[in-house]
mmCIF file of C-alpha atoms in Angstrom:
data_model
loop_
_atom_site.group_PDB
_atom_site.id
_atom_site.type_symbol
_atom_site.label_atom_id
_atom_site.label_comp_id
_atom_site.label_asym_id
_atom_site.label_seq_id
_atom_site.Cartn_x
_atom_site.Cartn_y
_atom_site.Cartn_z
ATOM 1 C CA MET A 96 -93.800 39.486 46.521
ATOM 2 C CA SER A 97 -95.477 39.927 49.866
ATOM 3 C CA ALA A 98 -94.509 37.912 52.911
ATOM 4 C CA ASP A 99 -98.151 37.255 53.781
ATOM 5 C CA ALA A 100 -99.461 36.340 50.302
ATOM 6 C CA PRO A 101 -98.919 32.839 48.922
ATOM 7 C CA ILE A 102 -97.356 32.419 45.491
ATOM 8 C CA ARG A 103 -99.785 30.427 43.349
ATOM 9 C CA ILE A 104 -98.937 28.855 40.025
ATOM 10 C CA ARG A 105 -101.101 26.558 37.903
ATOM 11 C CA LEU A 106 -99.895 24.090 35.284
ATOM 12 C CA ASP A 107 -102.190 22.594 32.655
ATOM 13 C CA GLN A 108 -100.955 19.879 30.325
ATOM 14 C CA ASP A 109 -100.812 21.234 26.778
ATOM 15 C CA SER A 110 -99.616 18.068 25.016
ATOM 16 C CA ASP A 111 -97.260 15.205 25.774
ATOM 17 C CA TYR A 112 -94.753 16.669 28.261
ATOM 18 C CA ALA A 113 -95.607 20.296 27.520
ATOM 19 C CA PHE A 114 -97.386 22.312 30.210
ATOM 20 C CA ARG A 115 -98.888 25.787 30.090
ATOM 21 C CA ILE A 116 -98.001 27.687 33.274
ATOM 22 C CA THR A 117 -100.320 30.379 34.607
ATOM 23 C CA PHE A 118 -99.105 32.744 37.301
ATOM 24 C CA ASP A 119 -102.207 33.297 39.443
ATOM 25 C CA ASP A 120 -103.002 36.775 40.741
ATOM 26 C CA THR A 121 -100.791 38.418 38.095
ATOM 27 C CA ALA A 122 -101.199 39.882 34.624
ATOM 28 C CA LEU A 123 -98.265 37.801 33.373
ATOM 29 C CA ALA A 124 -98.696 35.904 30.120
ATOM 30 C CA PRO A 125 -98.736 32.123 30.450
ATOM 31 C CA LEU A 126 -95.480 30.280 29.817
ATOM 32 C CA LEU A 127 -95.098 26.997 27.921
ATOM 33 C CA THR A 128 -92.632 24.429 29.247
ATOM 34 C CA ASP A 129 -91.622 21.214 27.557
ATOM 35 C CA GLU A 130 -89.069 18.455 27.852
ATOM 36 C CA PRO A 131 -86.416 17.963 25.187
ATOM 37 C CA ALA A 132 -86.577 14.944 22.864
ATOM 38 C CA PRO A 133 -87.090 12.056 23.162
ATOM 39 C CA LEU A 134 -89.784 12.770 25.786
ATOM 40 C CA GLY A 135 -91.038 16.139 24.603
ATOM 41 C CA HIS A 136 -90.673 18.443 21.632
ATOM 42 C CA ASP A 137 -88.489 21.190 23.163
ATOM 43 C CA ARG A 138 -91.225 23.832 22.670
ATOM 44 C CA GLY A 139 -90.205 25.638 25.852
ATOM 45 C CA PRO A 140 -87.743 25.452 28.727
ATOM 46 C CA ASN A 141 -87.854 22.325 30.863
ATOM 47 C CA PRO A 142 -87.995 22.421 34.690
ATOM 48 C CA SER A 143 -84.214 22.034 35.072
ATOM 49 C CA ARG A 144 -83.632 25.083 32.867
ATOM 50 C CA LEU A 145 -86.268 27.009 34.813
ATOM 51 C CA LEU A 146 -84.577 26.101 38.103
ATOM 52 C CA LEU A 147 -81.217 27.347 36.840
ATOM 53 C CA THR A 148 -82.873 30.440 35.363
ATOM 54 C CA ALA A 149 -84.479 31.201 38.716
ATOM 55 C CA VAL A 150 -81.136 30.938 40.519
ATOM 56 C CA ALA A 151 -79.233 33.114 38.025
ATOM 57 C CA ASN A 152 -82.031 35.690 37.723
ATOM 58 C CA CYS A 153 -82.374 36.000 41.487
ATOM 59 C CA LEU A 154 -78.613 36.365 41.957
ATOM 60 C CA ALA A 155 -78.416 39.094 39.299
ATOM 61 C CA ALA A 156 -81.419 40.946 40.759
ATOM 62 C CA SER A 157 -79.961 40.636 44.269
ATOM 63 C CA LEU A 158 -76.624 42.021 43.102
ATOM 64 C CA LEU A 159 -78.415 44.923 41.418
ATOM 65 C CA PHE A 160 -80.424 45.558 44.602
ATOM 66 C CA ALA A 161 -77.276 45.562 46.757
ATOM 67 C CA LEU A 162 -75.453 47.864 44.322
ATOM 68 C CA ARG A 163 -78.336 50.342 44.275
ATOM 69 C CA LYS A 164 -78.656 50.154 48.061
ATOM 70 C CA HIS A 165 -75.150 51.634 48.148
ATOM 71 C CA ARG A 166 -76.094 54.315 45.596
ATOM 72 C CA ASN A 167 -74.444 52.666 42.609
ATOM 73 C CA GLU A 168 -76.011 52.903 39.160
ATOM 74 C CA PRO A 169 -74.452 50.082 37.205
ATOM 75 C CA GLY A 170 -75.005 49.623 33.518
ATOM 76 C CA THR A 171 -76.464 46.402 32.178
ATOM 77 C CA LEU A 172 -75.673 43.324 34.262
ATOM 78 C CA THR A 173 -75.451 39.889 32.674
ATOM 79 C CA ALA A 174 -75.493 36.470 34.260
ATOM 80 C CA GLU A 175 -74.626 32.990 33.127
ATOM 81 C CA ILE A 176 -75.256 29.701 34.857
ATOM 82 C CA CYS A 177 -74.103 26.220 34.005
ATOM 83 C CA ALA A 178 -74.875 22.822 35.477
ATOM 84 C CA LEU A 179 -74.117 19.310 34.364
ATOM 85 C CA PRO A 180 -76.949 16.938 35.250
ATOM 86 C CA THR A 181 -75.603 13.831 36.950
ATOM 87 C CA ARG A 182 -77.151 10.579 38.049
ATOM 88 C CA ASN A 183 -77.598 9.973 41.770
ATOM 89 C CA GLU A 184 -77.009 6.652 43.557
ATOM 90 C CA HIS A 185 -80.400 5.440 42.270
ATOM 91 C CA GLY A 186 -79.628 6.339 38.662
ATOM 92 C CA ARG A 187 -81.991 9.370 38.636
ATOM 93 C CA TRP A 188 -80.967 12.628 36.984
ATOM 94 C CA ARG A 189 -80.286 15.482 39.404
ATOM 95 C CA ILE A 190 -78.810 18.972 39.360
ATOM 96 C CA ALA A 191 -76.146 18.414 42.001
ATOM 97 C CA SER A 192 -74.313 21.698 41.514
ATOM 98 C CA ALA A 193 -74.320 24.801 39.380
ATOM 99 C CA LYS A 194 -71.845 27.551 38.625
ATOM 100 C CA ALA A 195 -73.198 31.082 38.223
ATOM 101 C CA THR A 196 -71.147 33.976 36.866
ATOM 102 C CA LEU A 197 -72.399 37.540 37.203
ATOM 103 C CA HIS A 198 -70.838 40.213 34.996
ATOM 104 C CA LEU A 199 -70.619 43.794 36.246
ATOM 105 C CA PRO A 200 -70.009 46.428 33.598
ATOM 106 C CA GLY A 201 -66.985 48.646 34.100
ATOM 107 C CA HIS A 202 -64.330 48.199 36.760
ATOM 108 C CA ASN A 203 -64.439 47.664 40.509
ATOM 109 C CA ALA A 204 -63.247 51.246 41.084
ATOM 110 C CA ASP A 205 -66.498 52.422 39.418
ATOM 111 C CA TYR A 206 -68.580 51.202 42.373
ATOM 112 C CA ARG A 207 -69.154 52.528 45.890
ATOM 113 C CA ASN A 208 -68.701 50.093 48.796
ATOM 114 C CA LEU A 209 -68.184 47.155 46.440
ATOM 115 C CA ASP A 210 -66.660 45.014 49.208
ATOM 116 C CA ARG A 211 -69.836 45.427 51.293
ATOM 117 C CA VAL A 212 -72.059 44.835 48.250
ATOM 118 C CA LEU A 213 -70.266 41.596 47.407
ATOM 119 C CA ALA A 214 -70.338 40.442 51.027
ATOM 120 C CA GLN A 215 -74.116 40.772 51.290
ATOM 121 C CA PHE A 216 -75.820 40.419 47.897
ATOM 122 C CA GLU A 217 -76.283 36.633 48.038
ATOM 123 C CA ASP A 218 -78.251 37.016 51.272
ATOM 124 C CA PHE A 219 -80.922 38.960 49.357
ATOM 125 C CA CYS A 220 -81.427 36.094 46.873
ATOM 126 C CA VAL A 221 -84.571 34.244 47.943
ATOM 127 C CA VAL A 222 -84.185 31.473 45.355
ATOM 128 C CA THR A 223 -80.510 30.640 45.784
ATOM 129 C CA GLN A 224 -80.716 30.678 49.569
ATOM 130 C CA SER A 225 -83.880 28.549 49.500
ATOM 131 C CA VAL A 226 -82.300 25.993 47.169
ATOM 132 C CA ARG A 227 -79.126 25.881 49.254
ATOM 133 C CA GLN A 228 -81.060 25.246 52.459
ATOM 134 C CA GLY A 229 -83.562 22.894 50.910
ATOM 135 C CA ILE A 230 -87.270 23.372 50.473
ATOM 136 C CA GLU A 231 -89.788 21.095 52.097
ATOM 137 C CA VAL A 232 -92.363 20.128 49.478
ATOM 138 C CA ASP A 233 -95.481 18.197 50.438
ATOM 139 C CA VAL A 234 -96.955 16.245 47.524
ATOM 140 C CA ASN A 235 -100.544 15.118 47.109
ATOM 141 C CA VAL A 236 -102.218 13.386 44.161
ATOM 142 C CA VAL A 237 -106.012 13.710 43.841
ATOM 143 C CA ASP A 238 -108.452 12.219 41.364
ATOM 144 C CA GLY A 239 -111.187 13.997 39.402
ATOM 145 C CA ASP A 240 -113.487 13.891 42.438
ATOM 146 C CA GLY A 241 -110.869 15.472 44.707
ATOM 147 C CA ARG A 242 -110.079 12.188 46.521
ATOM 148 C CA VAL A 243 -106.514 11.994 47.785
ATOM 149 C CA LEU A 244 -104.776 9.081 46.082
ATOM 150 C CA PHE A 245 -101.317 9.873 47.409
ATOM 151 C CA GLY A 246 -100.059 12.070 50.229
ATOM 152 C CA ASP A 247 -101.842 13.803 53.107
ATOM 153 C CA LYS A 248 -105.355 12.335 53.367
ATOM 154 C CA SER A 249 -106.546 15.503 55.164
ATOM 155 C CA PHE A 250 -105.530 17.589 52.121
ATOM 156 C CA GLU A 251 -108.337 19.465 50.338
ATOM 157 C CA ALA A 252 -108.032 19.758 46.551
ATOM 158 C CA GLY A 253 -107.650 23.379 45.471
ATOM 159 C CA SER A 254 -106.117 24.651 48.717
#
């Protein structure tokens, strides 16, 4: 990820609530997402699962980065994350909180500067820190001719 290159992702409806996700400017294979029943057919992870996956994956990668920065070579890390969707004051489902657990192999004595690693690794996690601080998301809806139906009327479709 480069600080000066935008991250572009495209979603195309596959069927019902299933979407095929393409990661622009990469060689990554497309990913299918879907909602669980009764809306979808559970053919892929839904957005809530992807959000939690992104948080746990980023935390684990950040911990690995911090460990290696201090010349540690840990074995295989594992991560778990759990969240209970709850309804907000308007009755809409939200992920209000999540609990992530990262598992280091071995014992704390096996690692160099573990106190420093643990004090700083979360700061390296782009996703968790972004979610914690909130992300401004502008939303526009355009029709087949590119006319803005909702959102910023100066928005250009495709930008």
